[in-house]
Amino acid sequence: METIILAAGKGTRMKSKLPKVLHKVCGKPMLQHVIDAAKAAGSSREVVVIGNGAELVEQTISNVEFVLQAEQLGTGHAVLCTKEKFANAEGTVLVLCGDTPLFTGELLKKFVDKHLETKAAATVLTAEMPDATGYGRIIREDDGSFKKIVEHKDANSYERQINEVNAGIYCFDIKKLFGALTKVKNENAQGEYYLPDVLTILKSENEKINAFVTDDYTQTLGINSRVQLAEADKILRQRKNLELMNNGVTLIDPATTFIDSEVEIGQDTIIYPNTYIEGKTKIGENCVIGPSSRLQNMIVGNNVQAQFCYCHEAEICDDVIMGPYVQIRPNSKIGKKVKIGNFVEVKNSTVGEGSKLPHLQYIGDTDMGAGCNLGYC
Ligand code: UD1
Ligand code: MG
């Protein structure tokens, strides 16, 4: 299975200089969440359509193919830009939006299986949204089958009351998709070529179209504004915290513990409140981290204690005790059984096994051996 991901849009509603799809949710660009879910669902190739901030997106995201949509004329036009990449392709293509980072690979897999099972020409994922404002609404025939999708801006007051929405996740027969795309028109409120119109076109050609409802609307939330970004971040962080707790990590207060999605933490480690564990940080077993600590891209061994610490891009070996009020700066390696007390900063240095930096020290660009004990004079 191959995947097209739409990520060229301006993201006007974000009011940001950064392309929308690079805004981070749970510490990872939203586009990367979408790519990771596609790969987890079995996608073998991801073609990402970029435009707004294309260069930055290309620099940030790897292991995908890019296609440029120089002018953003709508989601249908964006998919059409990938036509050459699929010149001789047959079978199924998954189409996703780069601004819906909450779905799991599991949900996608289930959705694709449903599409293949029903042998439809196209399947769209839908959800019942408590607040459907801004989304495309699903209009069904009297018998419940799919009729069409109406964008919020084009919808009349009756249609706006419908809360079943287009999640922006589709499966298509590749050939039928590109065949119908050339027939999409831009006669609508936004003057854009809408991808959802492909479904209506295929239906009018007597093709089978399915709309498959998910029971978890939180997985389909789209991010168009900073408010939605904060909502999505909260949901993903709760999911990450649950996963860690289910794997044997104690979080004293999950509500004040902020752990990025790629972080790994070993069994029986305890995280105290007001703690931020970010980036690709790895923490071993039996550690006590926090309260009030921030760890960014750190490697931490087993049995480490760190309270009131800020540690970034560095390594802490087993059995280290640190804090309060310690900063470990990039390229430092704190050896086994080291003790670092209050008001100590270590920068670009190694501290040998069992050494002690009890208080009020600055260690910079230093290679310190084992068993030292530095006093304050
Ligand atoms: C879109 C759907 C809407 C659905 C919602 C789900 C259309 C017309 N509408 O609306 O039915 O409910 O997603 O979240 O498809 N993009 C491009 N090129 C463009 C325009 C957009 O690549 O020319 C990309 C954007 O970067 C974004 C995605 O397509 O990642 C969706 O575009 P967006 O403008 O956010 O559409 P919505 O208004 O959210
Ligand atoms: Mg959107």
Short mmCIF file of C-alpha atoms and ligand atoms in Angstrom, two decimals:
data_model
loop_
_atom_site.label_atom_id
_atom_site.label_comp_id
_atom_site.label_asym_id
_atom_site.label_seq_id
_atom_site.Cartn_x
_atom_site.Cartn_y
_atom_site.Cartn_z
CA MET A 1 0.00 0.00 0.00
CA GLU A 2 1.20 3.49 -0.90
CA THR A 3 0.21 6.76 0.74
CA ILE A 4 -0.26 10.37 -0.37
CA ILE A 5 -0.03 12.95 2.41
CA LEU A 6 -1.25 16.51 1.83
CA ALA A 7 0.97 19.06 3.52
CA ALA A 8 1.21 22.07 1.20
CA GLY A 9 -1.51 24.28 2.68
CA LYS A 10 -0.85 27.72 4.12
CA GLY A 11 -2.32 26.99 7.52
CA THR A 12 -3.69 30.54 7.54
CA ARG A 13 -5.70 29.96 10.71
CA MET A 14 -2.52 29.12 12.68
CA LYS A 15 -1.23 32.68 12.18
CA SER A 16 2.33 31.38 12.06
CA LYS A 17 5.51 31.77 10.03
CA LEU A 18 6.19 28.06 10.56
CA PRO A 19 4.37 25.74 8.10
CA LYS A 20 1.37 24.30 9.93
CA VAL A 21 2.41 20.66 9.48
CA LEU A 22 5.72 21.33 11.29
CA HIS A 23 4.04 22.52 14.47
CA LYS A 24 4.76 19.95 17.16
CA VAL A 25 2.20 17.83 18.94
CA CYS A 26 3.54 15.88 21.92
CA GLY A 27 7.03 16.98 20.87
CA LYS A 28 6.88 15.74 17.25
CA PRO A 29 5.87 17.60 14.06
CA MET A 30 2.26 16.77 13.22
CA LEU A 31 3.27 15.64 9.73
CA GLN A 32 5.70 13.13 11.28
CA HIS A 33 2.87 11.65 13.38
CA VAL A 34 0.88 11.11 10.17
CA ILE A 35 3.85 9.50 8.37
CA ASP A 36 4.58 7.23 11.34
CA ALA A 37 0.95 6.08 11.52
CA ALA A 38 0.94 5.34 7.77
CA LYS A 39 4.12 3.28 8.09
CA ALA A 40 2.69 1.46 11.13
CA ALA A 41 -0.40 0.58 9.07
CA GLY A 42 1.82 -1.07 6.44
CA SER A 43 2.40 1.75 3.95
CA SER A 44 5.47 1.00 1.82
CA ARG A 45 5.89 4.46 0.28
CA GLU A 46 4.77 7.94 1.33
CA VAL A 47 4.47 10.75 -1.21
CA VAL A 48 4.16 14.07 0.61
CA VAL A 49 2.75 17.11 -1.18
CA ILE A 50 4.51 20.26 -0.02
CA GLY A 51 4.22 23.93 -0.96
CA ASN A 52 4.04 26.45 1.82
CA GLY A 53 7.45 26.42 3.56
CA ALA A 54 8.46 23.50 1.30
CA GLU A 55 12.18 23.87 1.94
CA LEU A 56 11.81 23.72 5.70
CA VAL A 57 9.50 20.71 5.48
CA GLU A 58 12.06 18.90 3.29
CA GLN A 59 14.83 19.67 5.77
CA THR A 60 12.81 18.45 8.75
CA ILE A 61 11.19 15.28 7.41
CA SER A 62 13.10 12.31 5.99
CA ASN A 63 12.45 8.90 4.40
CA VAL A 64 9.54 10.08 2.23
CA GLU A 65 9.19 11.36 -1.34
CA PHE A 66 8.20 14.98 -1.93
CA VAL A 67 6.08 16.55 -4.64
CA LEU A 68 5.79 20.32 -4.99
CA GLN A 69 2.40 21.98 -5.27
CA ALA A 70 3.64 25.44 -6.20
CA GLU A 71 0.24 27.09 -5.91
CA GLN A 72 -2.20 25.78 -3.31
CA LEU A 73 -5.41 25.40 -5.26
CA GLY A 74 -7.10 22.91 -2.94
CA THR A 75 -6.84 19.35 -1.65
CA GLY A 76 -7.99 17.84 -4.98
CA HIS A 77 -5.36 19.81 -6.88
CA ALA A 78 -2.75 18.72 -4.30
CA VAL A 79 -3.45 15.03 -5.00
CA LEU A 80 -3.41 15.68 -8.75
CA CYS A 81 0.16 17.03 -8.40
CA THR A 82 1.30 13.49 -7.49
CA LYS A 83 -0.07 11.95 -10.71
CA GLU A 84 3.34 11.33 -12.29
CA LYS A 85 4.51 9.46 -9.21
CA PHE A 86 1.72 6.95 -9.78
CA ALA A 87 1.86 6.78 -13.60
CA ASN A 88 1.82 2.99 -13.84
CA ALA A 89 0.48 2.20 -10.40
CA GLU A 90 -2.52 -0.02 -9.78
CA GLY A 91 -4.38 -0.99 -6.65
CA THR A 92 -5.11 1.02 -3.54
CA VAL A 93 -3.76 4.34 -2.39
CA LEU A 94 -4.32 5.83 1.04
CA VAL A 95 -4.73 9.63 1.13
CA LEU A 96 -4.13 11.49 4.40
CA CYS A 97 -3.92 15.10 5.55
CA GLY A 98 -0.77 16.33 7.27
CA ASP A 99 -2.82 18.23 9.86
CA THR A 100 -4.61 15.29 11.51
CA PRO A 101 -1.90 13.81 13.77
CA LEU A 102 -4.04 11.87 16.25
CA PHE A 103 -4.95 8.67 14.45
CA THR A 104 -3.06 5.48 15.17
CA GLY A 105 -1.63 2.98 12.69
CA GLU A 106 -4.13 0.52 14.12
CA LEU A 107 -7.13 2.65 13.11
CA LEU A 108 -5.68 3.18 9.62
CA LYS A 109 -5.06 -0.53 9.16
CA LYS A 110 -8.63 -1.34 10.17
CA PHE A 111 -9.88 1.32 7.74
CA VAL A 112 -7.81 0.02 4.82
CA ASP A 113 -8.94 -3.56 5.53
CA LYS A 114 -12.55 -2.38 5.46
CA HIS A 115 -11.96 -0.69 2.10
CA LEU A 116 -10.40 -3.82 0.60
CA GLU A 117 -13.09 -6.10 2.06
CA THR A 118 -15.95 -4.09 0.55
CA LYS A 119 -14.17 -3.72 -2.83
CA ALA A 120 -15.24 -0.09 -3.01
CA ALA A 121 -13.75 2.39 -5.51
CA ALA A 122 -13.32 4.82 -2.62
CA THR A 123 -13.81 4.78 1.14
CA VAL A 124 -13.79 7.78 3.44
CA LEU A 125 -13.36 7.71 7.20
CA THR A 126 -15.95 9.73 9.11
CA ALA A 127 -16.53 10.64 12.75
CA GLU A 128 -19.31 12.09 14.88
CA MET A 129 -17.74 15.34 16.14
CA PRO A 130 -19.18 17.04 19.24
CA ASP A 131 -18.33 20.34 17.51
CA ALA A 132 -18.28 19.90 13.73
CA THR A 133 -17.52 23.54 12.95
CA GLY A 134 -15.05 23.87 10.08
CA TYR A 135 -15.21 20.25 8.92
CA GLY A 136 -16.73 18.87 5.73
CA ARG A 137 -20.13 17.32 6.59
CA ILE A 138 -21.17 13.84 5.43
CA ILE A 139 -24.51 13.87 3.63
CA ARG A 140 -26.13 10.45 3.42
CA GLU A 141 -28.94 9.08 1.25
CA ASP A 142 -32.22 8.04 2.91
CA ASP A 143 -30.96 4.45 3.06
CA GLY A 144 -27.86 5.61 4.96
CA SER A 145 -25.41 5.17 2.10
CA PHE A 146 -22.92 7.90 1.16
CA LYS A 147 -24.26 10.80 -0.89
CA LYS A 148 -21.69 13.62 -0.77
CA ILE A 149 -19.46 15.79 1.37
CA VAL A 150 -20.30 19.47 1.84
CA GLU A 151 -17.58 21.79 3.15
CA HIS A 152 -18.52 23.95 6.14
CA LYS A 153 -18.24 27.15 4.09
CA ASP A 154 -20.54 25.75 1.39
CA ALA A 155 -23.07 24.17 3.76
CA ASN A 156 -26.56 25.52 4.37
CA SER A 157 -27.97 25.84 7.89
CA TYR A 158 -29.55 22.37 7.75
CA GLU A 159 -26.28 20.76 6.62
CA ARG A 160 -24.33 22.59 9.32
CA GLN A 161 -26.40 20.80 11.97
CA ILE A 162 -25.01 17.45 10.82
CA ASN A 163 -22.19 16.36 13.08
CA GLU A 164 -20.85 13.44 11.06
CA VAL A 165 -17.70 14.82 9.45
CA ASN A 166 -15.07 13.93 6.87
CA ALA A 167 -11.91 12.92 8.77
CA GLY A 168 -9.75 13.62 5.71
CA ILE A 169 -8.67 9.95 5.52
CA TYR A 170 -9.45 8.15 2.26
CA CYS A 171 -8.70 4.95 0.38
CA PHE A 172 -8.98 4.99 -3.40
CA ASP A 173 -8.52 2.74 -6.35
CA ILE A 174 -5.53 4.64 -7.81
CA LYS A 175 -6.68 4.64 -11.42
CA LYS A 176 -10.21 5.73 -10.56
CA LEU A 177 -8.87 8.47 -8.27
CA PHE A 178 -6.76 10.15 -10.96
CA GLY A 179 -9.49 9.61 -13.56
CA ALA A 180 -12.02 11.50 -11.44
CA LEU A 181 -9.62 14.22 -10.24
CA THR A 182 -9.38 15.79 -13.69
CA LYS A 183 -13.17 16.30 -13.54
CA VAL A 184 -13.19 18.21 -10.23
CA LYS A 185 -14.26 21.86 -10.58
CA ASN A 186 -13.57 24.81 -8.29
CA GLU A 187 -17.05 26.30 -8.23
CA ASN A 188 -17.45 26.64 -4.48
CA ALA A 189 -17.18 29.14 -1.64
CA GLN A 190 -13.37 28.88 -1.50
CA GLY A 191 -12.72 28.65 -5.25
CA GLU A 192 -10.69 25.49 -4.57
CA TYR A 193 -10.47 22.04 -6.15
CA TYR A 194 -11.84 19.86 -3.35
CA LEU A 195 -10.65 16.26 -2.99
CA PRO A 196 -14.01 15.17 -1.47
CA ASP A 197 -15.69 16.01 -4.81
CA VAL A 198 -13.94 12.94 -6.28
CA LEU A 199 -16.31 10.81 -4.21
CA THR A 200 -19.40 12.45 -5.73
CA ILE A 201 -17.95 12.13 -9.23
CA LEU A 202 -17.17 8.43 -8.77
CA LYS A 203 -20.63 7.85 -7.30
CA SER A 204 -22.25 9.49 -10.33
CA GLU A 205 -20.30 6.99 -12.42
CA ASN A 206 -21.96 4.18 -10.45
CA GLU A 207 -18.83 3.31 -8.51
CA LYS A 208 -19.15 1.96 -4.98
CA ILE A 209 -18.35 4.59 -2.31
CA ASN A 210 -18.28 3.77 1.38
CA ALA A 211 -18.23 6.05 4.41
CA PHE A 212 -16.89 4.17 7.41
CA VAL A 213 -17.60 5.75 10.85
CA THR A 214 -14.99 5.47 13.58
CA ASP A 215 -16.22 5.30 17.18
CA ASP A 216 -13.26 7.39 18.43
CA TYR A 217 -13.63 10.92 17.13
CA THR A 218 -10.55 12.08 19.07
CA GLN A 219 -8.35 10.22 16.57
CA THR A 220 -9.68 12.27 13.68
CA LEU A 221 -9.39 15.81 15.05
CA GLY A 222 -7.89 18.18 12.50
CA ILE A 223 -5.61 21.02 13.53
CA ASN A 224 -6.31 24.36 11.90
CA SER A 225 -5.74 26.74 14.83
CA ARG A 226 -3.63 27.11 17.97
CA VAL A 227 -6.63 26.19 20.11
CA GLN A 228 -6.98 22.88 18.24
CA LEU A 229 -3.20 22.39 18.51
CA ALA A 230 -3.44 22.62 22.32
CA GLU A 231 -6.41 20.20 22.39
CA ALA A 232 -4.55 17.66 20.24
CA ASP A 233 -1.42 18.00 22.37
CA LYS A 234 -3.40 17.24 25.52
CA ILE A 235 -4.97 14.11 24.00
CA LEU A 236 -1.64 12.73 22.74
CA ARG A 237 0.09 13.43 26.06
CA GLN A 238 -2.66 11.61 27.96
CA ARG A 239 -2.25 8.68 25.57
CA LYS A 240 1.53 8.62 26.12
CA ASN A 241 1.15 8.80 29.91
CA LEU A 242 -1.33 5.91 29.89
CA GLU A 243 1.00 3.81 27.74
CA LEU A 244 3.89 4.41 30.16
CA MET A 245 1.82 3.64 33.24
CA ASN A 246 0.53 0.46 31.60
CA ASN A 247 4.17 -0.51 31.03
CA GLY A 248 5.17 -0.12 34.67
CA VAL A 249 6.20 3.52 35.05
CA THR A 250 4.78 5.48 38.01
CA LEU A 251 3.58 9.00 37.28
CA ILE A 252 2.77 10.66 40.58
CA ASP A 253 0.55 13.24 38.85
CA PRO A 254 -0.08 12.55 35.14
CA ALA A 255 -1.78 15.94 34.76
CA THR A 256 1.46 17.80 35.47
CA THR A 257 3.82 15.39 33.71
CA PHE A 258 4.67 16.18 30.08
CA ILE A 259 6.33 13.36 28.16
CA ASP A 260 6.98 13.51 24.41
CA SER A 261 5.77 10.69 22.22
CA GLU A 262 9.20 9.21 21.39
CA VAL A 263 10.47 9.06 24.98
CA GLU A 264 11.31 5.63 26.44
CA ILE A 265 11.20 4.95 30.19
CA GLY A 266 12.10 1.72 32.00
CA GLN A 267 10.10 -0.24 34.55
CA ASP A 268 9.67 1.02 38.11
CA THR A 269 10.94 4.47 37.34
CA ILE A 270 8.97 7.14 39.21
CA ILE A 271 8.28 10.53 37.68
CA TYR A 272 7.40 13.30 40.13
CA PRO A 273 5.15 16.22 39.16
CA ASN A 274 5.97 19.28 37.09
CA THR A 275 8.43 17.34 34.97
CA TYR A 276 9.08 17.60 31.21
CA ILE A 277 10.74 14.71 29.39
CA GLU A 278 11.33 15.66 25.81
CA GLY A 279 12.64 14.63 22.40
CA LYS A 280 14.29 11.24 22.11
CA THR A 281 15.11 10.91 25.81
CA LYS A 282 15.69 7.38 27.11
CA ILE A 283 15.50 6.68 30.84
CA GLY A 284 16.38 3.35 32.44
CA GLU A 285 14.77 1.40 35.27
CA ASN A 286 14.29 2.33 38.94
CA CYS A 287 15.00 6.02 38.46
CA VAL A 288 13.36 8.84 40.36
CA ILE A 289 12.97 11.89 38.11
CA GLY A 290 11.59 15.22 39.29
CA PRO A 291 9.89 17.02 40.81
CA SER A 292 10.31 20.07 38.59
CA SER A 293 12.84 18.72 36.11
CA ARG A 294 13.34 19.07 32.38
CA LEU A 295 15.18 16.44 30.34
CA GLN A 296 15.71 16.98 26.61
CA ASN A 297 17.26 14.33 24.35
CA MET A 298 18.99 12.69 27.31
CA ILE A 299 20.30 9.19 27.83
CA VAL A 300 19.80 8.18 31.44
CA GLY A 301 20.86 4.84 32.93
CA ASN A 302 19.28 2.85 35.77
CA ASN A 303 18.82 3.94 39.42
CA VAL A 304 19.35 7.61 38.66
CA GLN A 305 17.84 10.27 40.91
CA ALA A 306 17.37 13.78 39.53
CA GLN A 307 15.33 16.44 41.27
CA PHE A 308 14.98 20.07 40.19
CA CYS A 309 17.35 19.51 37.24
CA TYR A 310 17.62 20.76 33.67
CA CYS A 311 19.56 18.29 31.52
CA HIS A 312 19.91 18.44 27.76
CA GLU A 313 21.69 16.47 25.00
CA ALA A 314 23.88 14.57 27.47
CA GLU A 315 24.34 11.21 29.14
CA ILE A 316 23.88 10.19 32.77
CA CYS A 317 25.16 6.74 33.73
CA ASP A 318 23.75 4.35 36.35
CA ASP A 319 23.37 5.19 40.04
CA VAL A 320 23.90 8.95 39.71
CA ILE A 321 22.28 11.28 42.25
CA MET A 322 21.68 14.87 41.10
CA GLY A 323 20.05 18.01 42.35
CA PRO A 324 18.53 20.19 43.42
CA TYR A 325 19.30 23.04 40.97
CA VAL A 326 21.65 21.30 38.56
CA GLN A 327 22.16 21.95 34.89
CA ILE A 328 23.80 19.33 32.66
CA ARG A 329 24.56 20.90 29.28
CA PRO A 330 25.22 19.28 25.87
CA ASN A 331 28.00 16.77 25.26
CA SER A 332 28.47 15.91 28.91
CA LYS A 333 28.80 12.42 30.29
CA ILE A 334 28.21 11.88 33.97
CA GLY A 335 29.85 8.60 35.03
CA LYS A 336 28.41 5.91 37.27
CA LYS A 337 27.73 6.66 40.95
CA VAL A 338 28.53 10.36 40.57
CA LYS A 339 26.93 12.74 43.06
CA ILE A 340 26.07 16.26 41.94
CA GLY A 341 24.70 18.58 44.59
CA ASN A 342 23.07 21.99 44.60
CA PHE A 343 23.85 24.81 42.18
CA VAL A 344 26.16 22.91 39.83
CA GLU A 345 26.53 23.34 36.08
CA VAL A 346 28.38 20.87 33.84
CA LYS A 347 29.08 21.75 30.20
CA ASN A 348 30.79 19.64 27.53
CA SER A 349 32.61 17.59 30.15
CA THR A 350 33.00 14.06 31.38
CA VAL A 351 32.81 13.34 35.07
CA GLY A 352 34.47 10.04 36.03
CA GLU A 353 32.94 7.22 38.05
CA GLY A 354 32.16 7.98 41.66
CA SER A 355 33.27 11.63 41.53
CA LYS A 356 31.48 14.26 43.59
CA LEU A 357 30.53 17.83 42.72
CA PRO A 358 28.75 18.68 45.95
CA HIS A 359 27.81 22.35 45.47
CA LEU A 360 28.32 25.70 43.74
CA GLN A 361 30.51 24.44 40.88
CA TYR A 362 30.94 25.13 37.19
CA ILE A 363 32.67 22.38 35.20
CA GLY A 364 33.26 23.31 31.55
CA ASP A 365 35.22 21.62 28.71
CA THR A 366 36.73 19.30 31.27
CA ASP A 367 37.74 15.69 31.36
CA MET A 368 37.47 14.75 35.01
CA GLY A 369 38.68 11.39 36.28
CA ALA A 370 37.11 8.92 38.70
CA GLY A 371 36.85 9.37 42.46
CA CYS A 372 37.41 13.16 42.57
CA ASN A 373 35.72 15.35 45.14
CA LEU A 374 35.59 19.03 44.24
CA GLY A 375 35.14 21.46 47.08
CA TYR A 376 34.04 25.06 46.92
CA CYS A 377 36.64 27.64 47.94
C1 UD1 B 1 -10.35 19.29 4.95
C2 UD1 B 1 -11.51 18.69 4.13
C3 UD1 B 1 -12.71 18.56 5.05
C4 UD1 B 1 -12.36 17.67 6.25
C5 UD1 B 1 -11.09 18.22 6.98
C6 UD1 B 1 -10.59 17.17 7.97
C7 UD1 B 1 -11.29 19.44 1.80
C8 UD1 B 1 -11.75 20.39 0.77
N1 UD1 B 1 -11.82 19.56 3.03
O1 UD1 B 1 -10.73 20.59 5.38
O2 UD1 B 1 -13.79 17.96 4.35
O3 UD1 B 1 -13.43 17.62 7.16
O4 UD1 B 1 -10.01 18.44 6.04
O5 UD1 B 1 -9.57 17.67 8.79
O6 UD1 B 1 -10.48 18.58 1.51
N2 UD1 B 1 -3.53 21.11 1.46
C9 UD1 B 1 -2.63 21.02 0.41
N3 UD1 B 1 -2.83 21.80 -0.69
C10 UD1 B 1 -3.90 22.64 -0.82
C11 UD1 B 1 -4.81 22.70 0.27
C12 UD1 B 1 -4.61 21.93 1.38
O7 UD1 B 1 -1.67 20.25 0.46
O8 UD1 B 1 -4.00 23.30 -1.86
C13 UD1 B 1 -3.30 20.27 2.66
C14 UD1 B 1 -3.11 21.08 3.94
O9 UD1 B 1 -1.74 21.34 4.15
C15 UD1 B 1 -3.69 20.17 5.02
C16 UD1 B 1 -4.71 19.32 4.26
O10 UD1 B 1 -4.43 19.47 2.89
O11 UD1 B 1 -2.72 19.33 5.59
C17 UD1 B 1 -6.15 19.77 4.52
O12 UD1 B 1 -6.29 21.13 4.19
P1 UD1 B 1 -7.04 22.16 5.12
O13 UD1 B 1 -6.97 23.50 4.49
O14 UD1 B 1 -6.59 22.02 6.52
O15 UD1 B 1 -8.53 21.61 4.95
P2 UD1 B 1 -9.71 21.67 6.00
O16 UD1 B 1 -10.37 22.99 5.90
O17 UD1 B 1 -9.24 21.25 7.33
MG MG B 2 -7.38 20.98 8.14
#
